[in-house]
Amino acid sequence: MSNGRQLAALLAAATAALVVIGTVWPAPSAAAYAGAKSLLGSSSTAEAAVGNLGDEIRAQAWGKAYAGLANKAQFTQPEFVHDLTGYYPSLLTYTTLDKFEVRPLHASADEAEIELKLHWATVVGSSVSIRDLHVIRNGDRWEPEWPIVKEPIVPPQVLPVNYLRWDVIYSGAGDDWGAQNVEAPHVRIVDMHPVERADGVVILGELLNEDVVPAYVSVAATLLSKNQSPIATEGSFDKISHLLLPKQVTPFLIKFPNVSLSSVGSVRMTPMSALIAASADPVIEIENEQLHPAPGASLTGQLINQSGQIVNVAHVLGTFYNQAGLVVWVADEYIDTALLPQNPVPFEIHIPEDLAKNVSSQRTVIATYSSGGSQ
Amino acid sequence: MIRSTLFVCTLFMAASGFASAQATVRVEPANLQSPRPLPEQTQTAAIRDYLKSWQSLRAALEQNRSDLLDPAFVGTARNKLAETIQQQAALGIRTRYQDSAHDIQIVFYSPEGLSIELIDRVEYDVQVFDHDRVNPIQHISARYVIVLTPAEVRWRVRVFQAALK
Amino acid sequence: MRTRPLIFLTTMALAMLQPVAAQESSLTLPKTVEAGSAFSIHIAGSGKAALYIVGLGQVLKRDVEAGGTAFFPAGSLYNAGHYLAVLAGNSSTETVSFDVVPATKPAELSFLAKPSRLPVGLHDGITGAVYVFDAYHNLIYAPTPVSFELTSPSGAVQKHVVATRDGAAWTAMDSTAQQGMDRFLARVDEISNARVIGQVPGDPCGLKMSARQSGQAILLATDPVRDCNGNAVPDGTIVTFTEAYSGGQSTVDVPLKHGIAEARMAGHSGATISVASGVVVGNQIRWEK
């Protein structure tokens, strides 16, 4: 009993001591998050000034971040915040800055160019944005200039919208055996083959909605061994456009980590489709699509929202074919800014270097999401 | 064919983990009148679920608890058995059913896949308990017509009706 | 607890005696009773007894006087099945089995029709299965003729008459060339059950577009899109326009509106513009400014 009391007293004393130490000599990061001061301390160098700005953005200390900018007279604080988090609801609206990197590009005694690479943690994974900051010396301090991108202005206009929409009424709940219900959309896998990659087997393919109604789709695959026993089952998750309008085609990619293609005897594909209420708008044009060879192989282009409705999140899926027309890879990118009507937004989808040489053509599809309902 | 029938019998006895462990099960080759082929997996699942329905039926009628029917019965079959249980409870009667042999043949698999019909030449014992009175066990041999329909994870009995031999 | 072995022994003894009792049964009743119809059971002997009618479909109990007749009016026993009539007296129990058979008159059809929507011109694309029941929801397993009728949008009728086997009958019908709503009817005597089947157009056929200058861009438009039977492909169907030019490509997926698809594209000089819908490829245009 007395040993227990001694241990309790010891723990209490140690805790008190650590609290005192933490208060008097706080860890820099803790102090920064508590708003005491910047993680990097004073802005005595250009890099430190940009680092401080990164810390303040990460802490969402917008006032401090704005106050430390050299060119703040050119825009308001809300404009600065919106430039970072989006003027309209988008992928960045509900995100936090996970980390950032500071890289000097050029420096002189009174000014410098610094690259600030921001890694945002979004609901669909990491999103990276890069800003090149001009930093100027002001006495013994360095102050960054924020390269503001102001809100794009959509010219006032009236867009006649004659959109199509499908709604679904199912039969009521309860025992409906024999009662008529609406048929699930008919979908068909039009291409599928497995590919061996360093980290496992990947199933690539395309799915067609051959019906006259919209379909919510997904695809699952089961790898079977040579004696037909199941090895693993996986789904396409987000490497697919889940909403398919009539006669629309989506690529899909299904990963099986740590599986060797030599152990696979066959593949059982299970496409799933369900009726879904949907709209045929907005129409997104993909303009100026260009395939860039290795090194840095990629597909670039611009998305243009041809409708009047703002698209909050766009998911770009690229299907890459070889000369024989076989799918050799599927890759995607989420656009982290909203698509305003007629306002081009660039995209860049990376292609694995080893596969880039096999790519001779591509097809791009866009899945869009607008606030107030999926599209 | 005999080998496969025996295999299926063994499978059912093992898979269903019979409470009525003595029941022997014989599955005749399907005699389908419909165009839709019946996959072996579907046949196995349907018969397994049908045999399990006897366990639900037995417990429900012995305990006069219609909720025990829910996993295995649906629609008309469930309603009729529940009505029987209600009548038993009102009269203070309980009945004990114990199946001892099944001779099953699938006769119809509807083209859209929403029903399977089978014939079961079943032998079972029934005993009636009226309050403290225990009536003798009766052995019955009957031909049952069963219609099963698919639910989320199993086949459920929708029609459960003894028919003339 | 001590009474259990006694009950077991009594039960076993009674069970052994039962076949004898059955052979000399004091119960007289029909071997089959039609569901819902009246019937009676004559009880020979004397004294008071309890009469049980026990089956998986129903349970009844009557206090009876031996030497009399127990009447069961119409509607007493209506669930088809195998039943036991158990007469329990003070010192003995007698049991006789009988069957309740479904009423002969059909009253209800369970009609499983599939699909609710299918492309035009599909052989045996529509199937229907029927289970026939009487007024008490008993499956009528005696062979019963079922008439299946499919009326297409043009008014043409396909008719098959099929007799049930073990209470079930099925048929398969073709979808016709014209889009619209079919009426699929199953009928037994005056009882019928109808379903609506949507016949929808097939894939686009002979997809064709044209292009014209519109300011700095070009306006692409398809001809009215139809399937190979001449049915208009429904609005909302996606048509893909692709403009391939030196060093790049532009694509736009647009839905059909009022039967045609329209898109505005940059129109680079020397570009090849193609059109497709699903797996159907249309014509190509080479655009020169």
XYZ file of N, CA and C in Angstrom, chain B residues 31-36 54 57 61 76 80-85 87-88 91 93 95 97 106-112 114-117 119 124 126-148 158-165, chain C residues 7 11-12 14-15 18 31-32 50 52 54-61 78-82 84 86-95 97 99-102 108 112-114 127-131 133-134 136-141 162-171:
396
model
N -35.365 -31.676 -61.812
C -36.204 -31.953 -62.979
C -36.884 -30.642 -63.353
N -36.097 -29.764 -63.968
C -36.555 -28.385 -64.163
C -37.454 -28.265 -65.376
N -38.482 -27.441 -65.241
C -39.344 -27.163 -66.388
C -39.042 -25.781 -66.967
N -38.043 -25.063 -66.430
C -37.777 -23.700 -66.906
C -36.468 -23.643 -67.685
N -36.232 -22.549 -68.439
C -35.055 -22.476 -69.297
C -33.803 -22.055 -68.548
N -33.980 -21.521 -67.378
C -32.821 -20.967 -66.672
C -32.032 -22.105 -66.020
N -36.682 -26.014 -41.276
C -37.340 -26.991 -40.401
C -36.941 -26.761 -38.941
N -39.010 -23.804 -37.823
C -40.407 -24.234 -37.685
C -40.592 -25.016 -36.382
N -42.984 -23.628 -33.312
C -44.231 -24.310 -32.944
C -44.143 -24.928 -31.547
N -46.623 -15.777 -47.522
C -47.726 -16.671 -47.170
C -47.309 -17.729 -46.155
N -49.070 -18.090 -42.497
C -49.863 -19.266 -42.133
C -49.287 -19.941 -40.884
N -47.972 -20.060 -40.823
C -47.367 -20.678 -39.642
C -47.583 -19.804 -38.403
N -47.503 -18.502 -38.594
C -47.726 -17.590 -37.457
C -49.166 -17.710 -36.958
N -50.076 -17.887 -37.901
C -51.487 -18.048 -37.535
C -51.681 -19.338 -36.723
N -50.984 -20.392 -37.161
C -51.051 -21.664 -36.430
C -50.542 -21.489 -34.999
N -49.445 -20.778 -34.881
C -48.858 -20.550 -33.550
C -49.835 -19.764 -32.672
N -53.066 -19.735 -32.927
C -54.167 -20.638 -32.539
C -53.723 -21.593 -31.438
N -52.513 -22.115 -31.567
C -51.979 -23.011 -30.535
C -51.939 -22.303 -29.188
N -55.242 -21.843 -27.545
C -55.839 -23.085 -27.027
C -54.976 -23.726 -25.937
N -52.065 -25.065 -26.487
C -51.477 -26.257 -27.122
C -50.059 -25.939 -27.595
N -46.968 -27.959 -30.146
C -46.726 -29.140 -30.988
C -45.227 -29.291 -31.204
N -42.531 -30.906 -33.731
C -42.288 -31.529 -35.041
C -40.826 -31.947 -35.109
N -35.709 -30.490 -56.965
C -36.052 -29.148 -57.448
C -36.786 -29.301 -58.773
N -37.934 -28.639 -58.885
C -38.756 -28.829 -60.088
C -38.920 -27.550 -60.910
N -38.599 -26.397 -60.321
C -38.798 -25.155 -61.079
C -37.851 -24.082 -60.560
N -37.177 -23.448 -61.517
C -36.350 -22.274 -61.204
C -36.842 -21.199 -62.149
N -37.520 -20.200 -61.624
C -38.210 -19.258 -62.514
C -37.184 -18.480 -63.350
N -37.558 -18.108 -64.575
C -36.578 -17.574 -65.532
C -35.879 -16.310 -65.036
N -36.552 -15.539 -64.205
C -35.917 -14.300 -63.724
C -35.113 -14.536 -62.451
N -36.149 -15.408 -59.436
C -36.744 -14.946 -58.180
C -37.499 -16.033 -57.421
N -37.453 -17.261 -57.871
C -38.088 -18.317 -57.093
C -37.542 -19.681 -57.493
N -37.510 -20.562 -56.523
C -37.162 -21.967 -56.755
C -38.264 -22.805 -56.121
N -38.779 -23.759 -56.875
C -39.813 -24.635 -56.329
C -39.219 -26.037 -56.166
N -39.935 -30.143 -54.423
C -40.838 -31.131 -53.826
C -40.023 -31.906 -52.791
N -41.742 -37.142 -40.851
C -41.524 -36.429 -39.594
C -42.479 -36.958 -38.528
N -44.850 -35.931 -35.174
C -45.521 -34.788 -34.546
C -46.166 -35.258 -33.241
N -46.048 -34.408 -32.254
C -46.621 -34.727 -30.948
C -47.332 -33.488 -30.423
N -48.535 -33.702 -29.895
C -49.361 -32.580 -29.431
C -49.364 -32.555 -27.902
N -49.113 -31.386 -27.350
C -49.163 -31.190 -25.895
C -50.295 -30.207 -25.602
N -51.258 -30.641 -24.819
C -52.359 -29.751 -24.437
C -52.272 -29.558 -22.926
N -51.782 -28.413 -22.520
C -51.511 -28.159 -21.098
C -50.669 -29.320 -20.545
N -51.206 -30.102 -19.622
C -50.404 -31.194 -19.046
C -50.574 -32.511 -19.812
N -51.507 -32.507 -20.723
C -51.774 -33.755 -21.431
C -50.766 -33.935 -22.573
N -50.178 -35.129 -22.615
C -49.205 -35.438 -23.659
C -49.810 -36.482 -24.580
N -50.027 -36.116 -25.814
C -50.585 -37.052 -26.778
C -49.474 -37.859 -27.430
N -49.788 -39.018 -27.949
C -48.728 -39.849 -28.505
C -48.097 -39.265 -29.758
N -46.885 -39.704 -30.011
C -46.151 -39.252 -31.209
C -46.784 -39.888 -32.445
N -46.976 -39.103 -33.454
C -47.502 -39.610 -34.722
C -46.429 -39.491 -35.790
N -46.241 -40.526 -36.519
C -45.263 -40.501 -37.615
C -46.006 -40.173 -38.910
N -45.487 -39.222 -39.627
C -46.169 -38.766 -40.847
C -45.216 -38.830 -42.027
N -45.753 -39.262 -43.129
C -45.009 -39.250 -44.381
C -45.838 -38.412 -45.349
N -45.274 -37.333 -45.830
C -46.072 -36.413 -46.661
C -45.221 -35.853 -47.788
N -45.927 -35.340 -48.783
C -45.253 -34.694 -49.921
C -45.486 -33.194 -49.779
N -44.406 -32.443 -49.677
C -44.533 -30.994 -49.507
C -44.103 -30.268 -50.781
N -44.835 -29.216 -51.095
C -44.443 -28.322 -52.188
C -43.894 -27.059 -51.533
N -42.671 -26.707 -51.915
C -41.990 -25.576 -51.288
C -41.636 -24.570 -52.378
N -41.889 -23.304 -52.118
C -41.386 -22.254 -53.006
C -40.463 -21.369 -52.173
N -39.236 -21.233 -52.658
C -38.236 -20.408 -51.970
C -37.992 -19.149 -52.788
N -41.376 -19.338 -49.001
C -42.543 -18.472 -49.232
C -43.828 -19.292 -49.313
N -43.719 -20.478 -49.875
C -44.874 -21.392 -49.897
C -44.424 -22.688 -49.245
N -45.214 -23.176 -48.286
C -44.856 -24.384 -47.533
C -46.155 -25.143 -47.358
N -46.364 -26.115 -48.201
C -47.696 -26.702 -48.266
C -47.616 -28.190 -48.559
N -48.257 -28.966 -47.708
C -48.336 -30.412 -47.985
C -49.335 -30.621 -49.118
N -48.947 -31.506 -50.021
C -49.827 -31.774 -51.168
C -50.136 -33.261 -51.202
N -51.194 -33.614 -51.905
C -51.535 -35.034 -52.020
C -50.418 -35.777 -52.727
N -50.160 -37.002 -52.304
C -49.079 -37.787 -52.914
C -49.475 -38.220 -54.326
N -43.511 -40.001 -18.079
C -44.180 -39.438 -19.266
C -43.625 -40.093 -20.533
N -45.720 -42.256 -23.102
C -45.773 -41.839 -24.510
C -45.387 -42.983 -25.435
N -44.296 -43.684 -25.068
C -43.832 -44.797 -25.888
C -44.892 -45.905 -25.955
N -48.108 -45.575 -25.504
C -49.246 -45.107 -26.301
C -48.925 -45.146 -27.786
N -47.659 -44.767 -28.102
C -47.256 -44.785 -29.507
C -47.305 -46.193 -30.071
N -50.854 -47.118 -30.680
C -51.569 -46.244 -31.619
C -52.006 -46.908 -32.923
N -61.222 -38.445 -46.456
C -59.750 -38.451 -46.598
C -59.222 -37.114 -47.075
N -60.047 -36.409 -47.867
C -59.642 -35.067 -48.309
C -60.803 -34.100 -48.107
N -61.842 -34.802 -26.231
C -61.390 -33.575 -26.925
C -60.941 -33.969 -28.330
N -58.884 -32.750 -31.590
C -57.906 -31.779 -32.104
C -57.767 -31.974 -33.610
N -54.945 -30.907 -36.085
C -53.595 -30.352 -35.957
C -52.857 -30.455 -37.290
N -52.351 -29.329 -37.736
C -51.522 -29.307 -38.947
C -50.607 -28.113 -38.883
N -49.712 -28.010 -39.872
C -48.807 -26.862 -39.878
C -49.531 -25.586 -40.311
N -50.705 -25.752 -40.913
C -51.439 -24.570 -41.374
C -52.472 -24.067 -40.399
N -53.004 -24.928 -39.559
C -54.047 -24.537 -38.613
C -54.101 -25.522 -37.455
N -54.633 -25.066 -36.345
C -54.897 -25.950 -35.199
C -56.285 -25.607 -34.664
N -57.129 -26.643 -34.519
C -58.484 -26.439 -33.967
C -58.681 -27.424 -32.817
N -59.567 -27.080 -31.898
C -59.882 -28.006 -30.803
C -61.381 -27.908 -30.508
N -59.111 -23.898 -43.770
C -58.907 -23.299 -45.100
C -57.451 -23.350 -45.573
N -56.507 -23.667 -44.703
C -55.112 -23.745 -45.152
C -54.799 -25.164 -45.605
N -54.430 -25.298 -46.857
C -54.161 -26.632 -47.410
C -52.985 -27.276 -46.692
N -53.042 -28.601 -46.561
C -51.935 -29.306 -45.923
C -52.377 -30.640 -45.389
N -51.459 -31.263 -44.686
C -51.712 -32.572 -44.101
C -52.093 -32.358 -42.637
N -53.892 -33.912 -38.807
C -54.231 -35.029 -37.933
C -55.507 -34.680 -37.189
N -57.122 -35.774 -33.919
C -56.729 -36.512 -32.707
C -57.905 -36.480 -31.725
N -58.395 -37.652 -31.365
C -59.487 -37.741 -30.400
C -58.889 -38.216 -29.067
N -58.925 -37.343 -28.094
C -58.326 -37.671 -26.803
C -59.427 -37.840 -25.775
N -59.619 -39.083 -25.383
C -60.601 -39.367 -24.339
C -59.906 -39.475 -23.004
N -60.660 -39.955 -22.000
C -60.065 -40.069 -20.676
C -58.976 -41.135 -20.626
N -59.184 -42.205 -21.389
C -58.250 -43.318 -21.263
C -57.540 -43.653 -22.562
N -57.959 -43.081 -23.647
C -57.317 -43.445 -24.909
C -57.232 -42.254 -25.846
N -56.368 -42.412 -26.837
C -56.196 -41.369 -27.859
C -56.235 -42.049 -29.221
N -57.030 -41.502 -30.112
C -57.086 -42.032 -31.474
C -56.728 -40.941 -32.465
N -56.044 -41.341 -33.517
C -55.583 -40.348 -34.499
C -55.854 -40.841 -35.917
N -55.352 -39.336 -40.025
C -54.841 -38.205 -40.820
C -55.735 -37.976 -42.038
N -56.220 -34.865 -45.568
C -55.601 -33.743 -46.288
C -56.632 -32.668 -46.596
N -56.196 -31.448 -46.456
C -56.995 -30.314 -46.947
C -56.361 -29.898 -48.271
N -57.146 -29.948 -49.319
C -56.609 -29.638 -50.653
C -57.060 -28.243 -51.065
N -56.258 -27.579 -51.917
C -56.632 -26.215 -52.327
C -57.989 -26.205 -53.039
N -55.919 -15.928 -57.206
C -54.788 -15.003 -57.100
C -53.621 -15.554 -57.924
N -44.338 -13.052 -61.860
C -42.962 -12.547 -61.866
C -42.587 -12.255 -63.312
N -42.528 -10.980 -63.666
C -42.207 -10.597 -65.049
C -40.891 -9.844 -65.073
N -40.055 -10.179 -66.016
C -38.744 -9.535 -66.129
C -38.378 -9.388 -67.594
N -39.587 -12.492 -69.949
C -40.049 -13.752 -69.351
C -41.089 -13.460 -68.279
N -41.981 -14.396 -68.136
C -42.993 -14.287 -67.091
C -43.192 -15.642 -66.439
N -43.297 -15.653 -65.123
C -43.583 -16.890 -64.393
C -44.772 -16.626 -63.482
N -45.617 -17.620 -63.357
C -46.852 -17.455 -62.589
C -47.004 -18.600 -61.595
N -47.387 -18.262 -60.379
C -47.843 -19.263 -59.409
C -49.328 -18.995 -59.180
N -52.822 -19.388 -57.058
C -53.307 -19.612 -55.691
C -54.831 -19.549 -55.649
N -55.391 -20.198 -54.621
C -56.838 -20.080 -54.415
C -57.128 -18.884 -53.506
N -57.634 -18.745 -50.500
C -57.014 -18.821 -49.159
C -55.490 -18.844 -49.258
N -54.964 -18.401 -50.356
C -53.508 -18.347 -50.600
C -52.864 -19.732 -50.594
N -53.645 -20.733 -50.952
C -53.074 -22.073 -51.121
C -52.615 -22.225 -52.569
N -51.444 -22.793 -52.754
C -50.939 -23.020 -54.105
C -51.759 -24.132 -54.766
N -52.334 -23.819 -55.911
C -53.124 -24.837 -56.637
C -52.164 -25.648 -57.492
N -51.902 -26.894 -57.093
C -50.904 -27.678 -57.810
C -51.508 -28.569 -58.886
N -50.076 -21.829 -71.331
C -49.203 -22.839 -70.710
C -49.924 -23.419 -69.499
N -49.895 -24.735 -69.352
C -50.505 -25.360 -68.174
C -49.497 -25.375 -67.026
N -49.986 -25.140 -65.841
C -49.075 -25.144 -64.688
C -48.630 -26.580 -64.382
N -47.433 -26.660 -63.841
C -46.948 -27.930 -63.307
C -46.517 -27.646 -61.876
N -47.061 -28.383 -60.942
C -46.812 -28.128 -59.518
C -47.118 -26.668 -59.166
N -48.094 -26.116 -59.798
C -48.556 -24.768 -59.454
C -47.874 -23.646 -60.185
N -46.861 -23.948 -61.015
C -46.102 -22.881 -61.671
C -46.133 -23.041 -63.183
N -46.114 -21.913 -63.879
C -46.019 -21.909 -65.342
C -45.162 -20.725 -65.758
N -44.519 -20.843 -66.909
C -43.673 -19.732 -67.363
C -43.737 -19.629 -68.875
N -43.302 -18.457 -69.357
C -43.207 -18.258 -70.800
C -42.112 -17.254 -71.102
